[in-house]
Coordinates of C-alpha atoms and ligand atoms in Angstrom, one line a residue:
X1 CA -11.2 14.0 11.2
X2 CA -13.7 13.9 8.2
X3 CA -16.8 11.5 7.8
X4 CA -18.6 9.6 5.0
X5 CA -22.1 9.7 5.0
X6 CA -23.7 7.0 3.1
X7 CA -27.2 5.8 2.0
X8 CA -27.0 2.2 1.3
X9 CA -29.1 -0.3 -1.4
X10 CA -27.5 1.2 -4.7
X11 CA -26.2 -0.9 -6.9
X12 CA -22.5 0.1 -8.4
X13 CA -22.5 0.0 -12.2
X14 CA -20.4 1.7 -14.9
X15 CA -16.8 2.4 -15.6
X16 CA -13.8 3.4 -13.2
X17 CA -10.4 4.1 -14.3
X18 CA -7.7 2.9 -11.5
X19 CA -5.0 5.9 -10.5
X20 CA -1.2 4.9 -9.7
X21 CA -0.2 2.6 -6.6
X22 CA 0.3 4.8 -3.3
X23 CA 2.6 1.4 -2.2
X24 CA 4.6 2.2 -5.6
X25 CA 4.3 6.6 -5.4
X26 CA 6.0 6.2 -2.2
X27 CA 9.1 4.3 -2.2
X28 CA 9.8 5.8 -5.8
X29 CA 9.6 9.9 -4.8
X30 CA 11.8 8.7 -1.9
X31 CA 14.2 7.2 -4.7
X32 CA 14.3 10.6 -6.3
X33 CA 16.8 11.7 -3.5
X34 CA 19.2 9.5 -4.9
X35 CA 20.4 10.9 -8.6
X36 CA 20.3 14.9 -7.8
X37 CA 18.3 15.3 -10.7
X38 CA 14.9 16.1 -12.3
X39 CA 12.6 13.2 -11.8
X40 CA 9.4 13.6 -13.6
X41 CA 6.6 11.0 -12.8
X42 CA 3.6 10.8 -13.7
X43 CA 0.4 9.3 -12.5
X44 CA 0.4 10.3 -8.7
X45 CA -3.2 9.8 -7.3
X46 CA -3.9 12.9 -4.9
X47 CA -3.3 11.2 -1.3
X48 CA -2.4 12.4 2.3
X49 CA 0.6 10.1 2.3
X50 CA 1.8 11.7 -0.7
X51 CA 1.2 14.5 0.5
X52 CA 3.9 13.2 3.9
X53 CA 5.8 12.0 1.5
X54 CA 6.2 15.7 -0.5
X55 CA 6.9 17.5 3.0
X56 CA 9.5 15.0 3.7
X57 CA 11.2 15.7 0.4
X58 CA 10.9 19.3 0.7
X59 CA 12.4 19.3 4.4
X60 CA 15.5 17.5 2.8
X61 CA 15.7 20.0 0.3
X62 CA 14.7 19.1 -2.8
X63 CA 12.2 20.8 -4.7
X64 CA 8.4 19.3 -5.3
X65 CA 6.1 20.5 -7.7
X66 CA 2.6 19.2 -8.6
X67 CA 0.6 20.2 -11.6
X68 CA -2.6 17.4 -11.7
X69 CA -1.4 14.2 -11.4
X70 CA 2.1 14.7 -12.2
X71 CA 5.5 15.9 -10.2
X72 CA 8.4 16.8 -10.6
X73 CA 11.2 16.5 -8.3
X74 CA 14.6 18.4 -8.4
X75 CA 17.2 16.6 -5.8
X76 CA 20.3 18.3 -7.0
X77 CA 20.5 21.0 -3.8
X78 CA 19.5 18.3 -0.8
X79 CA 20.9 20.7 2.1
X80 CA 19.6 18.8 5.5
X81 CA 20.1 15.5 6.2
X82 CA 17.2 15.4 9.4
X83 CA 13.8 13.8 8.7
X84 CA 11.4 16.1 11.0
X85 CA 10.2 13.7 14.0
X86 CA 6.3 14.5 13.0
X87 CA 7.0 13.5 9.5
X88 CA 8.1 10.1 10.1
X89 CA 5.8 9.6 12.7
X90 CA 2.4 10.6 10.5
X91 CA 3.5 8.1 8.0
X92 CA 5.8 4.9 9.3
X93 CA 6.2 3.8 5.8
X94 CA 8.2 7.0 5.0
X95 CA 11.1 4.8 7.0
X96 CA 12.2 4.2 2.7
X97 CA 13.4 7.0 3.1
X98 CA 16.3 5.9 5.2
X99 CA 17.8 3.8 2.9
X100 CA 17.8 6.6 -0.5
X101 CA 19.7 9.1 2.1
X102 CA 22.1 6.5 3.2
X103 CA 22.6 5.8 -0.4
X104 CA 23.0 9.7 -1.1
X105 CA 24.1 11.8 1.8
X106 CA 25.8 8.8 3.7
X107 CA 23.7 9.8 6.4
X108 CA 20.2 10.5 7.9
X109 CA 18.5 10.7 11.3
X110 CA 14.8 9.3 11.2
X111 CA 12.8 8.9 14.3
X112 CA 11.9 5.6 14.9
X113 CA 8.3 5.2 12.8
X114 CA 6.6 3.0 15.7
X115 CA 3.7 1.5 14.7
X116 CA 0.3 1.9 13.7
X117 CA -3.4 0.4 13.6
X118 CA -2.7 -2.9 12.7
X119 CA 0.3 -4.1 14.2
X120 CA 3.9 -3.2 15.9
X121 CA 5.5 -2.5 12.6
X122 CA 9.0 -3.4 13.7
X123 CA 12.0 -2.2 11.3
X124 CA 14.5 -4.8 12.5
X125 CA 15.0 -6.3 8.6
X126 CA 15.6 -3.0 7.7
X127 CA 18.2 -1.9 10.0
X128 CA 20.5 -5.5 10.4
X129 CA 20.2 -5.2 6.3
X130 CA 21.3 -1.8 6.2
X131 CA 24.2 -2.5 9.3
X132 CA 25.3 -5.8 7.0
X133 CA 26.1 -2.6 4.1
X134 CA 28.2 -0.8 6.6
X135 CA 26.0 1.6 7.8
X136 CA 26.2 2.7 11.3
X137 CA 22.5 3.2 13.1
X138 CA 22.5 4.0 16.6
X139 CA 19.4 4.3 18.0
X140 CA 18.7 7.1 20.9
X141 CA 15.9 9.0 22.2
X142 CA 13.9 7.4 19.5
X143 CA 16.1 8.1 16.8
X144 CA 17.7 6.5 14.6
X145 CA 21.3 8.2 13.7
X146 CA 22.5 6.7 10.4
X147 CA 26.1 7.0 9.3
X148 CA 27.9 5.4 6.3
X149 CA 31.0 6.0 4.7
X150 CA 30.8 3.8 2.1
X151 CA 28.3 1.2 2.0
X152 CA 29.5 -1.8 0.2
X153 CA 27.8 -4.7 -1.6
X154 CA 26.7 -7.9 0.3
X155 CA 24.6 -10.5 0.8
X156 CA 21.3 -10.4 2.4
X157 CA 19.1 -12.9 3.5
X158 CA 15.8 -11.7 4.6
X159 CA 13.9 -13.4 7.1
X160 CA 10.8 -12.1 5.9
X161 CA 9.8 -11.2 2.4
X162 CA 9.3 -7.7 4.0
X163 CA 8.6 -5.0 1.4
X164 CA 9.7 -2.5 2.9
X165 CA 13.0 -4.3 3.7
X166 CA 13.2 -5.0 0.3
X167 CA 12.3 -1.3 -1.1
X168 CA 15.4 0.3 1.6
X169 CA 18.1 -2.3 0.6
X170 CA 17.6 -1.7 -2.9
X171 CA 17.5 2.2 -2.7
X172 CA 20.5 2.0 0.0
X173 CA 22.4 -0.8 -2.7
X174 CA 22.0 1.4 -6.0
X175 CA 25.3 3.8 -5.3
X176 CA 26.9 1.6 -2.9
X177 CA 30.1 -0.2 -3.9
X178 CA 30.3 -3.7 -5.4
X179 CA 26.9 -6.1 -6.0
X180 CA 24.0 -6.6 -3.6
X181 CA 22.1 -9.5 -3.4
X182 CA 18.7 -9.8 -1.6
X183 CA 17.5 -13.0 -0.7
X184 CA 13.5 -13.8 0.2
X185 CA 13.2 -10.4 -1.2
X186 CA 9.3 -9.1 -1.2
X187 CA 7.9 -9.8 -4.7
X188 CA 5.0 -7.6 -4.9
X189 CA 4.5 -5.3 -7.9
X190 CA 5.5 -2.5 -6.6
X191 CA 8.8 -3.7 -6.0
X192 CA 8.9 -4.4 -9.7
X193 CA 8.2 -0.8 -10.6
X194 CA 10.8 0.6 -8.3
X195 CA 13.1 -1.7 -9.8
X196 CA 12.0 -0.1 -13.5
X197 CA 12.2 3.2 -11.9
X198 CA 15.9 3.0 -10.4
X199 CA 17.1 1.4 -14.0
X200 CA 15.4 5.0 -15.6
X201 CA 17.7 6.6 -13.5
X202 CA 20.7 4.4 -14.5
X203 CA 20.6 2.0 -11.8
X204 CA 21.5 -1.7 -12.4
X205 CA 18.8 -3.6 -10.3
X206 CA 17.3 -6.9 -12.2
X207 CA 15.1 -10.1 -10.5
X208 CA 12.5 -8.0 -9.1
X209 CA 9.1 -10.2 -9.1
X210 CA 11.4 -13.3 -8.1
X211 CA 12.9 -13.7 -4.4
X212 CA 16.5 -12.9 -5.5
X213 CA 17.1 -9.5 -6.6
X214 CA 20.7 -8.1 -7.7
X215 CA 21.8 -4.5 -7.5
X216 CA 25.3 -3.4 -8.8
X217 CA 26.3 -0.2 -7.4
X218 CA 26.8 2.8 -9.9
X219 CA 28.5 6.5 -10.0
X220 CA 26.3 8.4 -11.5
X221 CA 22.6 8.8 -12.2
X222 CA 20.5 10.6 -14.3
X223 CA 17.4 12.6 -14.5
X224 CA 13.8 10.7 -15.8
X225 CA 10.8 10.8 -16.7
X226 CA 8.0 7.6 -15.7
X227 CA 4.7 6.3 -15.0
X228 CA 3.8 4.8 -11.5
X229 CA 1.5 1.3 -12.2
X230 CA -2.2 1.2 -11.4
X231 CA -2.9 0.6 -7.9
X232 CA -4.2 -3.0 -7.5
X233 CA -5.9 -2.5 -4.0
X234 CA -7.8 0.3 -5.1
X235 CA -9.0 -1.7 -8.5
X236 CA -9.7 -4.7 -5.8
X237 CA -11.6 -2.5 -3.7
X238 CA -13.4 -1.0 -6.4
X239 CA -14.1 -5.1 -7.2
X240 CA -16.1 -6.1 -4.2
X241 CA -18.0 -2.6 -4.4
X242 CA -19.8 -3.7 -7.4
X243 CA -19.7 -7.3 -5.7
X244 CA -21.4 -6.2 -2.9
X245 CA -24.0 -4.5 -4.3
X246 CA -25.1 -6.8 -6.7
X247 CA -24.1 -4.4 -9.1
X248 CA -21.3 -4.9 -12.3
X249 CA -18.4 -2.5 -12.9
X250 CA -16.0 -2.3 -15.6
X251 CA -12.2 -1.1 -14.5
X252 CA -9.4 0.9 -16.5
X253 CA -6.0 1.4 -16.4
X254 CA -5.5 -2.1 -14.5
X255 CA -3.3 -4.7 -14.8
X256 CA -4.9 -7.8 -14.3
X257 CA -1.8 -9.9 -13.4
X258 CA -1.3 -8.1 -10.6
X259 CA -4.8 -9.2 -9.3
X260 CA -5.0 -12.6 -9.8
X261 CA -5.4 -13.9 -6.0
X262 CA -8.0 -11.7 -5.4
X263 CA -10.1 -11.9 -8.8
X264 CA -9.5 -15.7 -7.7
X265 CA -11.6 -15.1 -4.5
X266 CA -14.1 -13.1 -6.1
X267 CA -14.7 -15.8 -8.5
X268 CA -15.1 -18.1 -5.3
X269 CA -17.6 -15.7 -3.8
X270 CA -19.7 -16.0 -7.5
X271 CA -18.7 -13.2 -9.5
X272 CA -18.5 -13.4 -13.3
X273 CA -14.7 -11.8 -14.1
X274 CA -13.5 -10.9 -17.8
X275 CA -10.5 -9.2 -19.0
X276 CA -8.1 -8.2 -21.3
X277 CA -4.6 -6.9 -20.9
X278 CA -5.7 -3.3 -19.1
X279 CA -9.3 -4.0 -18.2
X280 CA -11.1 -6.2 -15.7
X281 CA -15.0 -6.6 -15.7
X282 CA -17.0 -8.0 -13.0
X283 CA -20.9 -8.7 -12.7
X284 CA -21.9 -9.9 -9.2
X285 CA -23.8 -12.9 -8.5
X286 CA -27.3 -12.7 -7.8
X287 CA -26.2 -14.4 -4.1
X288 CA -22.5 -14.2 -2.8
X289 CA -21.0 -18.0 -2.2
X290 CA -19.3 -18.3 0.9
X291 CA -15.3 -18.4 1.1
X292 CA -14.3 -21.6 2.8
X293 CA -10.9 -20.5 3.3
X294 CA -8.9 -17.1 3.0
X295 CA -5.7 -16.3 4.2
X296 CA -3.2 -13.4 3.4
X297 CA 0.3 -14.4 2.3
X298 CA 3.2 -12.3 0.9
X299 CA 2.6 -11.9 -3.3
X300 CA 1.4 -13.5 -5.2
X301 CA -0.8 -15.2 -2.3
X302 CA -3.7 -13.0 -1.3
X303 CA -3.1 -9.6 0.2
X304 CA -3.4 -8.6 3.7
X305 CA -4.7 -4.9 2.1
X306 CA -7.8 -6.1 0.6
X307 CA -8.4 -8.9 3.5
X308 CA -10.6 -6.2 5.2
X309 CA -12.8 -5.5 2.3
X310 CA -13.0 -9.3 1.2
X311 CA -14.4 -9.9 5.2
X312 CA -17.1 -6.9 4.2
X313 CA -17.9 -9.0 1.3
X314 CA -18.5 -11.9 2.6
X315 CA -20.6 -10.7 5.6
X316 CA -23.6 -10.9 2.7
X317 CA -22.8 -14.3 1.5
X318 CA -24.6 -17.5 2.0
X319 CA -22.8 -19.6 4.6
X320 CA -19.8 -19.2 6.8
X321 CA -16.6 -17.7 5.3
X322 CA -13.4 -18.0 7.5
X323 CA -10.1 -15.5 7.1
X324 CA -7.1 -16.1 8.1
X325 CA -4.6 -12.6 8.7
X326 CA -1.2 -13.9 8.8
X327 CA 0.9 -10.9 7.8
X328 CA -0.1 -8.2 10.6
X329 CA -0.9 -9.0 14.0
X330 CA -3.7 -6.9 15.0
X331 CA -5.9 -6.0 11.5
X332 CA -9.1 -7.1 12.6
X333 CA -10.6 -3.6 13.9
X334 CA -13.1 -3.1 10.8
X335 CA -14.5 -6.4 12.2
X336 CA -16.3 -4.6 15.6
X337 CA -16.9 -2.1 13.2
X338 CA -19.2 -4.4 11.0
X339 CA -21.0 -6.1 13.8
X340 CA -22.5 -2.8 14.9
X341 CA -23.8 -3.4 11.3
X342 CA -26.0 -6.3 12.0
X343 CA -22.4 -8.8 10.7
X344 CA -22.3 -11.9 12.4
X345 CA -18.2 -12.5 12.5
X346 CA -16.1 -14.0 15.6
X347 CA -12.6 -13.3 15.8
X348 CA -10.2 -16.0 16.9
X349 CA -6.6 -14.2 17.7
X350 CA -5.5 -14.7 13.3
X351 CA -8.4 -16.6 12.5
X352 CA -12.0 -14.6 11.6
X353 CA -15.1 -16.6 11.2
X354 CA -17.9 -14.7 9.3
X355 CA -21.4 -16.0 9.2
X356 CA -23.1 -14.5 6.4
X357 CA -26.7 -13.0 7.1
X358 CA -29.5 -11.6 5.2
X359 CA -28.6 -7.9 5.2
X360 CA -26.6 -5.2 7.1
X361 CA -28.0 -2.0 8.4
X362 CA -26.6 1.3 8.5
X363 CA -24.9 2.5 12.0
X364 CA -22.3 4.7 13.1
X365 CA -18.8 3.5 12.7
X366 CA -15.3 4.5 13.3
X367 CA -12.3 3.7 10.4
X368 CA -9.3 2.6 12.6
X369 CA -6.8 2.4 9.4
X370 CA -6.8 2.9 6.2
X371 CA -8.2 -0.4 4.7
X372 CA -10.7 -1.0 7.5
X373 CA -12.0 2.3 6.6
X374 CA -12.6 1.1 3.5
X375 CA -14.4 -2.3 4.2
X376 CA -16.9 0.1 6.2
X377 CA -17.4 2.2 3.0
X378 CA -18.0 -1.2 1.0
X379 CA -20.6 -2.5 3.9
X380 CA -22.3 0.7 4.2
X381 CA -23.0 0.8 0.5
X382 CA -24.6 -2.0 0.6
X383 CA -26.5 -1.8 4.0
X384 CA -30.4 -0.9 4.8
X385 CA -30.1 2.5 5.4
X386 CA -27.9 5.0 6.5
X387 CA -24.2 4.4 7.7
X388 CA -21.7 7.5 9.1
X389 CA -17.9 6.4 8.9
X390 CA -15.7 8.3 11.1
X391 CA -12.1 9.6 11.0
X392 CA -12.6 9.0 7.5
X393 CA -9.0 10.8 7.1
X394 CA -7.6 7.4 7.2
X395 CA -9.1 6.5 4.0
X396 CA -8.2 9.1 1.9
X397 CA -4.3 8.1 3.2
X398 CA -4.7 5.9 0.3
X399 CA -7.8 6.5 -1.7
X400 CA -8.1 9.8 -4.4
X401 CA -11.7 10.4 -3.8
X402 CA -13.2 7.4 -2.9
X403 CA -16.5 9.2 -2.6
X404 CA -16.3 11.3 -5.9
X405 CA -15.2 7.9 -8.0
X406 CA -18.1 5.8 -6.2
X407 CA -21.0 8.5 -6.5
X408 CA -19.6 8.5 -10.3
X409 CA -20.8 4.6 -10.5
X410 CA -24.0 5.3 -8.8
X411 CA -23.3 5.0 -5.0
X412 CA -25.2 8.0 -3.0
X413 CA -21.9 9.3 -0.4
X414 CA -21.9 12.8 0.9
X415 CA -18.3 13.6 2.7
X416 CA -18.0 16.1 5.4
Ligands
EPZ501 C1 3.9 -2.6 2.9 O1 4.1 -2.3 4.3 C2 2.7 -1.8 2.5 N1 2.9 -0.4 2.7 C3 1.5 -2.3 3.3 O2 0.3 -1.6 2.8 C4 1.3 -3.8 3.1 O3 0.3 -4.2 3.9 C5 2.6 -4.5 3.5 O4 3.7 -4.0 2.7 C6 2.5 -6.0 3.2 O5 2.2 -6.2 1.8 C7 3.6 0.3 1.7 O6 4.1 -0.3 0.8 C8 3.8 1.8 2.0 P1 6.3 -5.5 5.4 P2 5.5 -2.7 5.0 O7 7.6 -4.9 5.8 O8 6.6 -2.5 4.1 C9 6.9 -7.6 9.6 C10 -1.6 -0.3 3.0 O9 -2.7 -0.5 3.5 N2 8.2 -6.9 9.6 O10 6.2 -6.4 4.2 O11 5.5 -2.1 6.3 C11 5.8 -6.7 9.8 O12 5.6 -6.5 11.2 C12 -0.4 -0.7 3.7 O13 -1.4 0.2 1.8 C13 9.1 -7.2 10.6 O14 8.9 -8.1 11.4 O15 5.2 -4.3 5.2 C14 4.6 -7.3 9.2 O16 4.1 -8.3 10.1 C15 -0.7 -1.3 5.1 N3 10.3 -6.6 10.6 C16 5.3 -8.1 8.0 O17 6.7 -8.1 8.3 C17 10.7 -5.6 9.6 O18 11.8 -5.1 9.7 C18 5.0 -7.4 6.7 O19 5.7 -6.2 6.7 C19 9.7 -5.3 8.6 C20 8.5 -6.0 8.6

């Protein structure tokens, strides 16, 4: 299961350079099933998901190779249709890859994902989106046996801005027949830089970033080459760890527009934040400022992936911070997790009340998922002392070497 071991009180200064999203590496090497060709990309951080992701490629037929931080993926010879049941089941967001087998093979079967550490992670947008295209999904056993003949063009109005939603009627919409239109579509970054990626390929997908995105179904596709965008919860996370320690830290290969809710907050909490058009600097306040109100909302309001490392934060400020977690039902673990740290929080069903004390001290702790894992990380770096993080395999779901890029700034983190 891996831990962290960390001796706290050092104060994270220097330069970081951000790697590529996991939440944009994922959806897109599922997209490469759709044009049978070679898709070179660049810029894939080394992460177990990816790593979920490659298997589940491979198992479908295509072939996956890595050299550094590049693959390439050839999907001209796909030869099984089945997603192996572990597969799905490691990683529930790998359900994207329903939608770019519909949209090539014309069918799939997926075991149904189930869900995870913070919540039920139902797929009900997915499939009645997927069923308005035509597609036929029975679900047995736990299975989910996909069928479509010809998916055709429509209109879909999601009840949720759900990303992954979003990310599966796009992928399924690219080679179906006629126009699709997704309404209350997910507007996250990510979403944008699938929409850029499916284009490379000679897709015709534009609105991405806005709630209304149009796909026109096309013949053929073609092979590509492109760069997945800087991961903005890692540069966030990377944020409060200079916060949190008082420290200052200077980020590359950002994009600051894709942070602005959250440098917002960490202005609230005190910090001093610069930047220019790929960099963002932040100096910490000598004392953190309380955060009267925070509450996660679909982009551009704050994310629900750095909520857990924002609640770290402002266990050190002065005064009483309260969060509100309105995208998953149950993402509150890390908080247990932080009292055995000396935190004085409260948790009230969505609501999270954090009174902020003097200091933290190292303890034991367990990382339920990934971003709790990491809040326990940022605490622990900045707590009296030594704190252990266990199953700290969660972590490196979405972090490349969270403990090798903060020793690099000056944190003290041995991994075993
Ligand atoms: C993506 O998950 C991200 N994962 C999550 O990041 C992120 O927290 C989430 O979007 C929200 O931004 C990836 O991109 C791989 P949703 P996803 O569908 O697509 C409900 C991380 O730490 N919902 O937008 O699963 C759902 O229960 C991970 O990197 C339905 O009810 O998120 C949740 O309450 C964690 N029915 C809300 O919508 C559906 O069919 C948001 O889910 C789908 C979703």
């Amino acid at each position: 299961m891996g831990k962290l071991v960390i001796n706290g009180g050092n104060k994270i200064q220097g330069e970081m350079t951000v790697s590529g999203a996991k939440n944009s590496v994922l959806p897109i090497l599922a997209a490469t099933v759709l044009n049978g060709k070679v898709n070179v990309i660049h810029d894939i951080p080394q992460l177990s998901d990816v790593k979920v992701m490659t298997k589940i490629l491979r198992a479908v037929g295509c072939e996956v190779k890595r050299e550094g931080n590049t693959m390439i993926v050839d999907s001209s010879q796909l030869n099984n249709h089945k997603i192996p049941e572990e597969l799905i089941r490691e990683m529930r967001s790998s359900i994207v890859v329903l939608g770019a087998m519909l949209g090539r093979c014309g069918e799939t079967v997926v075991s149904y994902p189930g869900g995870c550490e913070i919540g039920p992670r139902p797929i009900d947008l997915h499939l009645k989106s997927l069923r308005e295209m035509g597609a036929i999904i029975e679900e047995k056993h736990g299975f989910l046996i996909c069928k479509s003949e010809n998916l055709k063009g429509c209109e879909i109005q999601l009840d949720f801005p759900s990303v992954g939603a979003t990310e599966n009627v796009m992928l399924a919409a690219t080679l179906a027949k006629g126009i699709t239109i997704i309404r209350n579509a997910a507007r996250e970054p990510e979403i944008a830089d699938l929409q850029n990626f499916i284009n490379a390929i000679g897709g015709k997908v534009s609105g991405a970033g806005s709630a209304t995105i149009r796909i026109e179904g096309v013949k053929e596709l073609q092979e590509v080459e492109h760069t997945i965008i800087p991961d903005r919860i890692v540069a966030g996370t990377y944020l409060v760890a200079a916060a949190i320690t008082k420290g200052d830290i200077t980020l590359k290969n950002v994009i600051p527009e894709h942070l602005q809710s959250t440098l917002y907050k960490l202005r609230e909490a005190g910090c001093r934040i610069l930047y220019t058009h790929d960099t963002i600097k932040l100096e910490a306040p000598q004392n953190l400022q309380a955060i009267e109100a925070l509450k996660t909302h679909p982009y551009p309001g704050f994310p629900t992936d750095m909520q857990s490392q924002m609640m770290a934060l402002m266990t050190l400020s002065d005064g009483i911070s309260i969060i509100t977690e309105n995208i998953f039902e149950n993402r509150y673990k890390h908080a247990y997790e932080l009292l055995r740290m000396g935190a004085n929080i409260k948790i009230d069903g969505r609501v999270a009340i954090i009174k902020g004390v003097e200091n933290l001290t190292g303890a034991t702790v367990s990382a339920n998922d990934l971003r709790g894992g990491a809040a326990l990380i940022l605490a622990g770096l900045a707590a009296k002392g030594t704190t252990i993080v266990e199953n700290a395999k969660h972590i490196e779901r979405g972090y490349d070497d969270i403990a090798g890029m903060l020793n690099s700034v000056g944190a003290d983190i041995i991994k075993f």
